[in-house]
Amino acid sequence: MRIAMIGTGYVGLVSGACFSEFGTNVVCVDKDATKIENLKRGQMPIFEPGLSDLVANNVRAGRLSFSGDLKPAVAGAGAVFIAVGTPSRRGDGHADLSYVFAAAEEIAHALSGYTVIVTKSTVPVGTGRQVADVIAKARPDLMLGRDFDVVSNPEFLREGSAISDFMRPDRVVIGTMSNADRARAVMRELYRPLYLSETPVLFTKIETSELIKYAANCFLATKITFINEIADLCEAVGADVQEVSNGIGLDGRIGKKFLHAGPGYGGSCFPKDCMALIRTARETGTPITIVETVSAINDARKLKMADRVESAMGGSLTCKRLAVLGLTFKPNTDDMRDSPSLAIVPALVSKGAVVRVYDPEGMDEARKVIGDVEWASDTYDALDGADGVVFITEWNEFRSLDWARVAKLMRGRVVVDLRNIYAPDRVADAGFTYHSLGRASVSPQ
Ligand SMILES: NC(=O)c1ccc[n+]([C@@H]2O[C@H](COP(=O)([O-])OP(=O)(O)OC[C@H]3O[C@@H](n4cnc5c(N)ncnc54)[C@H](O)[C@@H]3O)[C@@H](O)[C@H]2O)c1
C-alpha cells in the first residue's frame, strides 16, 4: 500500500518515516517548499534522535519520498494522514482547525479510488465528522460509491524519543464511524507490524478516539501540576519532593512517571491541548474544572520561577549576570513551543539581569523567539563571569558539569536548579549555594 502524509512536521515526518520502516510506501507532503527541498537533500527540519538515519535508509530503499505537490501523492493512495498543526486559536484557546480543514479540502479534490482519510493531528471531538463533511461537500461524487472513510488515529509520540514511541507504542487508538469495516481493515494492515509485537490496538468510535488523546494529555499535565504543588508544600514543611515522588510513584496505581517537580509543563501539546479541552467542555456545558485549575496554576508557576531566582540571588537581579542552561521545553528536541524558558528568561531580563543563554540543540529556534540576551557558544562559555546559574532544561550534558572548572569561571556561587538534576550536597561541596524545587537549599559548609 502507498500512503500520503500531509504535514511533515514533528509528527508527520516521524510517522511517515516509521511507516516506511514498517514496509509501507510513504510520500510526505508539506506546503513549506524549503522544508521539502531540504528533506530531499537529506537535511532534517527538526532535531530528533535517530531521525536522520531512519529517513536516509528508507529514502535509499525507495519507500519514502518528499513532495510539495499534494495531488499526485493523494491520488491512488490507500490512506492519507492529516498531520498538520492544530495550535491554540488566538483569543479563545480553542484548537485552530483551519489547517486541518484546508488540508481536507485539498485532499478531497485529489482523491481517486477508495481512500481512508486519517486525522493524526490532535483534534477536538467532532472534528472527524466535520472533516467528512468538508470532503463530502467538495466531492459529492465520492458519496455515491462511499469512496472514502474518515478515521481518527491520534499520535502519542513524545519529542526526543519519537521514533521508539512510534515503533513501540503503549497502544494504538483507531476511531471510526459506523459501517467502517473497510477502513478498519486498511488501518489494521498499516499497523500490522505492531500486531506482531502484541501492541494493544483499540478500535473505538471516532468521538472516543478524539477524546482519548485530550484526556491523556490533560491527565499527564494534571499529574505534573500535582507534584509541582506538592514540591511547594515540601519546601514549606521541610520535606523532600524527590522522596515523596518515589514514595507515591512506587504505588502501582500512581506510577513513577510524570512525577518530577519542575518549572511548569510546556511544549507544543500540553498547554494547547488543555486549553482546547477546556473550551470543548465548556461549550458542551460540562466544564472540566480540574483542567482549568491545572492550566491556571501552570501559567502562574512559570512566572514564579523568576521570583525564585531573584530571591536566590539575594533579592535583586539588577545588573546580576546569569547563565541560563537549557531553553527547549525538554531535552533531546529543538522545540521551543511554549517552553517555560519563554516566560522565565524575559522575566529575568525585566528584573534587570544580564542573561547569557545556552542550549545544546535549541539555539536556532530560541533566537527566533527570545531577545535581549547574550548567546553563548557552549555550556562553559555561558558560565563565564556569571553570578548565578539557572538550569531550565535537564539536558544530559548539564548533569555532569566539572564543578571545579565552573568555580573558576563563575564570579558568583549561586545555583538555581529548576529540574532537580543534582544531589544538593554534591553542588554545595563544590562551594556553591544550591537551590532546587521541593528540597531544602544547601550552602557550602
Ligand atoms: N509535536 C508533538 O510532540 C506531537 C505529539 C502528538 C501529537 N501532536 C499533534 O500533531 C499535530 C502536528 O504537530 P507537529 O508538532 O508535527 O506540528 P508542526 O508544526 O511541526 O508540523 C505541521 C506541518 O504541517 C504543514 N502543513 C500545514 N498545512 C499544510 C497543508 N495544507 N498541506 C501540507 N502541509 C501543511 C506545516 O508546514 C508544518 O510543516 C498537532 O495536532 C499536534 O498537536 C504533536
XYZ file of C-alpha atoms and ligand atoms in Angstrom:
489
model
C 0.000 0.000 0.000
C 1.054 3.578 -0.590
C 0.093 6.319 1.832
C 0.391 10.104 1.883
C 1.330 12.070 4.999
C 0.078 15.658 4.786
C 2.202 17.857 7.041
C 5.854 16.948 7.513
C 6.488 18.395 10.968
C 7.470 16.549 14.142
C 4.567 14.122 13.886
C 4.212 13.816 10.099
C 7.903 13.292 9.436
C 8.422 10.776 12.237
C 5.185 8.885 11.461
C 5.929 8.872 7.725
C 9.482 7.616 8.264
C 8.295 4.939 10.709
C 5.512 3.699 8.436
C 8.085 3.394 5.646
C 10.305 1.441 8.031
C 7.296 -0.879 8.553
C 7.439 -1.514 4.791
C 4.752 0.861 3.514
C 5.449 3.278 0.665
C 5.079 6.805 2.010
C 5.029 10.231 0.385
C 5.446 13.029 2.931
C 3.900 16.277 1.704
C 4.352 19.772 3.077
C 3.349 23.199 1.821
C 6.630 24.580 3.151
C 8.739 24.342 -0.011
C 12.040 24.955 1.786
C 11.360 22.089 4.191
C 10.686 19.726 1.287
C 13.759 20.857 -0.653
C 15.943 20.354 2.431
C 14.455 16.917 3.089
C 15.160 15.915 -0.489
C 18.794 16.879 0.174
C 18.782 14.803 3.359
C 18.590 17.757 5.758
C 16.189 17.280 8.674
C 13.981 20.265 9.585
C 13.956 19.232 13.253
C 16.310 17.697 15.766
C 15.066 14.249 16.746
C 17.494 11.480 17.760
C 17.832 8.773 15.088
C 15.590 10.507 12.568
C 18.226 11.414 10.031
C 19.407 7.797 9.634
C 15.868 6.406 9.570
C 14.895 8.815 6.794
C 18.075 8.209 4.798
C 17.676 4.402 4.971
C 14.075 4.456 3.796
C 14.693 7.000 1.053
C 17.512 4.756 -0.166
C 15.177 1.745 -0.059
C 12.709 3.645 -2.241
C 9.897 3.540 0.323
C 9.986 7.182 1.459
C 9.842 10.360 -0.606
C 9.004 14.029 -0.155
C 6.847 16.310 -2.226
C 5.368 19.780 -2.212
C 2.614 18.584 -4.523
C -0.314 17.092 -2.660
C -2.345 15.977 -5.659
C -0.200 13.143 -7.053
C 0.676 11.994 -3.542
C -3.004 11.627 -2.614
C -4.356 10.258 -5.906
C -4.491 6.473 -5.610
C -3.163 6.345 -2.034
C -4.753 3.757 0.249
C -4.683 6.153 3.192
C -3.996 9.856 3.589
C -2.892 11.085 7.010
C -3.553 14.662 8.082
C -0.652 15.632 10.382
C -0.810 19.426 10.198
C -0.599 21.741 13.204
C -3.580 22.471 15.460
C -2.271 25.394 17.523
C -4.351 27.395 20.005
C -6.638 29.849 18.262
C -5.795 33.392 19.273
C -8.228 34.820 21.784
C -10.299 31.830 22.848
C -7.856 28.911 23.289
C -9.847 26.619 21.003
C -7.817 24.404 18.669
C -7.307 26.248 15.391
C -8.604 23.763 12.835
C -8.069 25.946 9.773
C -5.009 23.922 8.660
C -6.906 20.650 9.086
C -9.921 21.803 7.070
C -7.750 23.405 4.364
C -5.830 20.135 4.022
C -9.102 18.136 3.952
C -10.475 20.276 1.145
C -7.279 19.945 -0.874
C -7.231 16.187 -0.285
C -10.869 15.900 -1.389
C -10.102 17.358 -4.802
C -7.222 14.921 -5.295
C -8.935 11.676 -4.221
C -9.332 8.862 -6.730
C -10.497 5.414 -5.688
C -11.386 4.301 -2.171
C -9.225 6.131 0.392
C -9.097 6.317 4.184
C -8.509 9.855 5.429
C -6.878 9.705 8.843
C -6.679 12.586 11.310
C -3.359 12.134 13.088
C -3.325 15.747 14.255
C -4.766 16.266 17.731
C -8.297 17.481 17.030
C -11.293 18.172 19.302
C -14.224 15.799 19.482
C -16.412 16.175 16.425
C -13.627 17.206 14.040
C -13.513 13.845 12.227
C -17.161 14.193 11.270
C -16.521 17.794 10.183
C -13.631 16.604 8.005
C -16.009 14.080 6.421
C -18.479 16.921 5.750
C -15.765 19.059 4.148
C -14.815 16.201 1.822
C -18.426 15.316 1.001
C -19.191 18.945 0.172
C -16.129 19.293 -2.057
C -16.683 15.928 -3.767
C -20.369 14.882 -3.705
C -19.479 12.261 -6.338
C -17.471 10.306 -3.742
C -20.563 9.846 -1.583
C -22.323 7.717 -4.184
C -19.854 4.844 -4.020
C -18.788 5.553 -0.405
C -15.346 6.103 -1.782
C -13.820 7.393 1.422
C -13.888 6.973 5.201
C -12.576 9.318 7.856
C -10.714 7.742 10.762
C -9.182 9.217 13.913
C -5.728 7.888 14.831
C -4.223 10.249 17.414
C -0.476 10.231 17.904
C 1.091 9.733 21.336
C 4.798 10.019 20.452
C 6.983 12.279 22.577
C 9.584 14.541 21.038
C 13.051 13.327 21.985
C 12.029 9.659 21.894
C 9.613 9.918 18.976
C 10.906 7.021 16.902
C 10.830 4.400 19.623
C 7.477 5.782 20.817
C 6.056 5.263 17.329
C 7.654 1.863 16.759
C 6.882 0.535 20.238
C 3.820 2.432 21.439
C 1.890 1.616 24.610
C -1.205 1.422 22.414
C -2.617 2.464 19.058
C -6.056 4.087 19.045
C -8.218 3.975 15.929
C -11.629 5.627 15.913
C -14.074 5.026 13.124
C -17.611 5.960 12.146
C -20.285 3.317 11.681
C -20.032 0.687 8.907
C -16.319 1.253 8.511
C -15.065 -2.314 8.132
C -13.123 -1.367 5.034
C -11.378 1.500 6.829
C -10.591 -0.688 9.829
C -9.028 -3.278 7.506
C -6.771 -0.617 5.953
C -5.688 0.609 9.386
C -5.071 -2.941 10.585
C -2.879 -3.537 7.548
C -0.836 -0.371 8.191
C -0.216 -1.259 11.820
C 0.334 -4.984 11.150
C 3.982 -4.924 12.394
C 2.694 -3.747 15.770
C 0.212 -6.593 15.974
C 3.189 -8.934 15.740
C 4.707 -7.252 18.807
C 1.343 -7.543 20.590
C 0.783 -3.804 20.930
C -2.805 -3.175 22.081
C -4.753 -1.702 19.166
C -8.018 -0.151 20.348
C -10.839 0.297 17.877
C -13.348 2.847 19.121
C -15.990 5.273 17.952
C -14.416 8.301 16.312
C -15.521 10.627 19.145
C -13.984 8.323 21.745
C -10.670 8.218 19.933
C -10.550 12.008 19.629
C -11.262 12.389 23.324
C -8.716 9.749 24.407
C -5.902 11.968 23.132
C -7.042 15.041 25.061
C -7.872 13.061 28.190
C -4.382 11.509 28.137
C -2.525 14.797 27.732
C -4.632 16.651 30.284
C -4.213 13.827 32.790
C -0.428 13.993 32.388
C -0.489 17.788 32.737
C -2.518 17.330 35.924
C -0.011 14.828 37.293
C 2.875 17.238 36.666
C 0.991 20.116 38.252
C 0.111 17.982 41.259
C 3.735 17.168 42.017
C 4.733 20.799 41.413
C 2.322 21.932 44.119
C 3.483 19.130 46.414
C 7.039 20.439 45.824
C 5.990 23.872 47.099
C 4.465 22.233 50.152
C 7.659 20.205 50.703
C 9.639 23.418 50.876
C 7.225 24.882 53.422
C 7.298 21.859 55.727
C 10.882 20.644 55.255
C 10.070 17.509 53.227
C 11.900 16.289 50.106
C 9.823 16.100 46.913
C 12.103 13.526 45.265
C 11.431 11.150 48.123
C 7.720 11.951 48.118
C 7.635 11.218 44.348
C 9.388 7.944 44.906
C 7.161 7.097 47.838
C 3.948 7.624 45.910
C 5.234 6.535 42.493
C 6.070 3.049 43.712
C 2.338 2.598 44.229
C 1.292 0.789 41.066
C -1.964 2.756 40.959
C 0.007 6.019 40.698
C 3.151 5.133 38.763
C 6.534 6.886 38.782
C 6.356 8.793 35.511
C 5.480 12.483 35.251
C 6.148 12.991 38.948
C 9.214 15.227 38.609
C 8.906 18.704 40.065
C 9.836 21.422 37.593
C 9.179 24.937 36.352
C 5.772 24.038 34.817
C 4.917 21.974 31.775
C 5.403 23.426 28.300
C 5.805 22.198 24.757
C 3.659 22.162 21.691
C 0.991 19.874 23.157
C 0.089 20.054 26.859
C -0.663 23.803 27.136
C -2.702 23.983 23.936
C -4.447 20.648 24.437
C -5.506 21.622 27.969
C -6.892 24.894 26.594
C -8.751 23.093 23.825
C -10.278 20.519 26.181
C -11.352 23.338 28.496
C -13.129 25.009 25.535
C -14.798 21.811 24.323
C -16.004 21.000 27.833
C -17.370 24.500 28.437
C -19.132 24.585 25.070
C -20.897 21.333 25.845
C -21.969 22.577 29.293
C -19.728 20.079 31.119
C -16.758 22.146 32.320
C -13.700 20.207 33.445
C -12.677 22.491 36.261
C -9.714 20.375 37.309
C -8.026 21.059 33.946
C -8.961 24.745 34.148
C -7.214 24.926 37.513
C -4.191 22.979 36.259
C -3.775 25.327 33.317
C -4.004 28.460 35.502
C -1.567 27.059 38.107
C 0.921 26.141 35.394
C 0.879 29.587 33.756
C 1.445 31.264 37.119
C 4.198 28.819 38.066
C 6.428 29.670 35.116
C 6.446 33.329 36.129
C 7.040 32.482 39.798
C 10.290 30.781 38.781
C 11.842 34.175 38.037
C 10.934 35.329 41.566
C 12.678 32.252 42.952
C 15.832 33.104 41.029
C 15.628 36.676 42.286
C 15.332 35.604 45.887
C 18.156 33.049 45.472
C 20.327 35.878 44.177
C 19.755 37.892 47.358
C 16.553 39.741 46.444
C 17.675 41.725 43.410
C 18.715 40.859 39.886
C 19.762 44.355 38.900
C 22.994 44.063 36.906
C 23.492 40.454 38.013
C 24.967 38.179 35.369
C 23.006 34.949 34.995
C 23.892 31.874 32.969
C 20.749 30.097 31.783
C 21.302 26.481 30.760
C 18.576 24.852 28.672
C 15.901 26.652 26.679
C 13.875 23.938 24.926
C 10.767 22.643 26.677
C 12.518 19.339 27.310
C 15.828 17.657 26.409
C 16.564 15.954 23.077
C 14.494 18.314 20.978
C 14.962 21.740 19.414
C 11.292 22.583 20.014
C 10.778 25.905 21.762
C 6.987 25.991 21.526
C 5.508 27.097 24.865
C 8.781 26.303 26.631
C 8.931 27.528 30.255
C 12.065 29.456 29.237
C 9.860 31.770 27.164
C 8.249 33.016 30.370
C 11.264 32.759 32.672
C 14.044 34.353 30.592
C 12.160 37.595 29.723
C 11.069 37.880 33.375
C 14.721 37.636 34.486
C 15.708 40.271 31.926
C 12.915 42.608 33.022
C 14.112 42.270 36.612
C 17.432 43.727 35.478
C 19.571 40.602 34.958
C 22.116 40.270 32.171
C 21.289 36.808 30.848
C 23.655 34.594 28.880
C 21.924 31.510 27.475
C 22.942 28.156 26.059
C 21.006 25.153 24.773
C 22.591 22.139 23.029
C 20.045 21.981 20.168
C 17.567 24.815 20.622
C 19.708 27.914 19.889
C 18.415 28.468 16.334
C 14.764 28.175 17.347
C 15.369 30.194 20.513
C 16.893 33.097 18.568
C 13.550 33.452 16.765
C 11.572 33.908 19.987
C 13.906 35.219 22.704
C 15.517 38.652 22.685
C 17.727 40.826 24.910
C 20.082 38.013 25.906
C 23.671 37.029 25.163
C 24.119 33.796 23.179
C 26.843 31.509 24.485
C 28.741 29.035 22.320
C 28.665 26.204 24.860
C 27.872 25.404 28.495
C 31.104 26.728 29.957
C 31.007 29.844 27.807
C 27.570 30.581 29.305
C 29.002 30.236 32.820
C 31.953 32.557 32.232
C 31.700 35.522 34.621
C 28.218 34.586 35.873
C 26.975 35.495 39.336
C 24.478 32.643 39.225
C 23.415 29.766 37.016
C 19.831 28.657 36.339
C 19.033 25.217 34.916
C 15.768 25.293 32.948
C 16.054 22.115 30.824
C 17.571 18.847 32.028
C 19.885 18.066 29.083
C 22.225 15.176 29.905
C 25.308 17.299 29.284
C 24.296 19.575 32.182
C 24.080 16.642 34.585
C 27.790 16.103 34.962
C 29.447 19.512 34.978
C 33.059 19.850 36.031
C 32.306 21.912 39.143
C 35.949 22.823 39.728
C 36.025 24.367 36.258
C 32.652 26.040 36.878
C 34.007 27.561 40.100
C 36.984 29.022 38.229
C 34.733 30.502 35.538
C 31.903 31.914 37.625
C 32.086 35.152 39.583
C 29.304 34.175 41.995
C 28.363 30.952 43.739
C 24.602 30.562 43.259
C 22.969 27.602 41.508
C 19.211 27.521 40.847
C 18.216 24.109 39.567
C 14.625 24.146 38.284
C 14.869 20.444 37.281
C 16.469 18.922 40.382
C 19.232 17.369 38.291
C 21.841 17.442 41.075
C 22.187 15.977 44.534
C 22.261 19.153 46.689
C 25.319 18.131 48.741
C 27.396 17.490 45.641
C 26.988 21.073 44.447
C 27.369 22.528 47.939
C 30.594 20.518 48.392
C 31.935 22.279 45.304
C 31.441 25.598 47.073
C 28.060 26.698 45.721
C 24.762 27.590 47.346
C 22.286 25.253 45.717
C 18.570 25.958 45.324
C 16.197 23.414 43.794
C 12.473 22.665 43.845
C 10.764 20.923 46.748
C 14.033 20.390 48.604
C 15.905 22.456 51.173
C 18.509 24.857 49.823
C 22.063 23.897 50.770
C 25.098 26.157 51.308
C 28.766 25.154 51.421
C 29.977 24.137 54.905
N 4.841 17.518 18.385
C 4.432 16.510 19.152
O 5.150 16.027 20.024
C 3.058 15.922 18.961
C 2.746 14.702 19.553
C 1.483 14.163 19.353
C 0.555 14.852 18.599
N 0.865 16.049 18.041
C -0.131 16.735 17.205
O 0.213 16.502 15.842
C -0.140 17.645 15.049
C 1.093 18.145 14.312
O 2.018 18.596 15.263
P 3.542 18.901 14.864
O 4.258 19.199 16.119
O 4.034 17.827 13.969
O 3.332 20.255 14.007
P 4.414 21.016 13.091
O 4.045 22.450 13.172
O 5.783 20.585 13.459
O 4.126 20.472 11.614
C 2.985 20.753 10.900
C 3.374 20.804 9.425
O 2.198 20.840 8.623
C 2.472 21.628 7.475
N 1.191 22.000 6.861
C 0.201 22.788 7.343
N -0.818 22.841 6.470
C -0.496 22.051 5.407
C -1.151 21.695 4.197
N -2.372 22.152 3.899
N -0.513 20.872 3.337
C 0.726 20.403 3.629
N 1.392 20.702 4.769
C 0.785 21.508 5.652
C 3.290 22.786 8.024
O 4.013 23.444 7.018
C 4.178 22.045 9.036
O 5.399 21.636 8.434
C -0.743 18.648 16.017
O -2.138 18.490 16.032
C -0.167 18.227 17.357
O -0.994 18.612 18.439
C 2.106 16.595 18.184
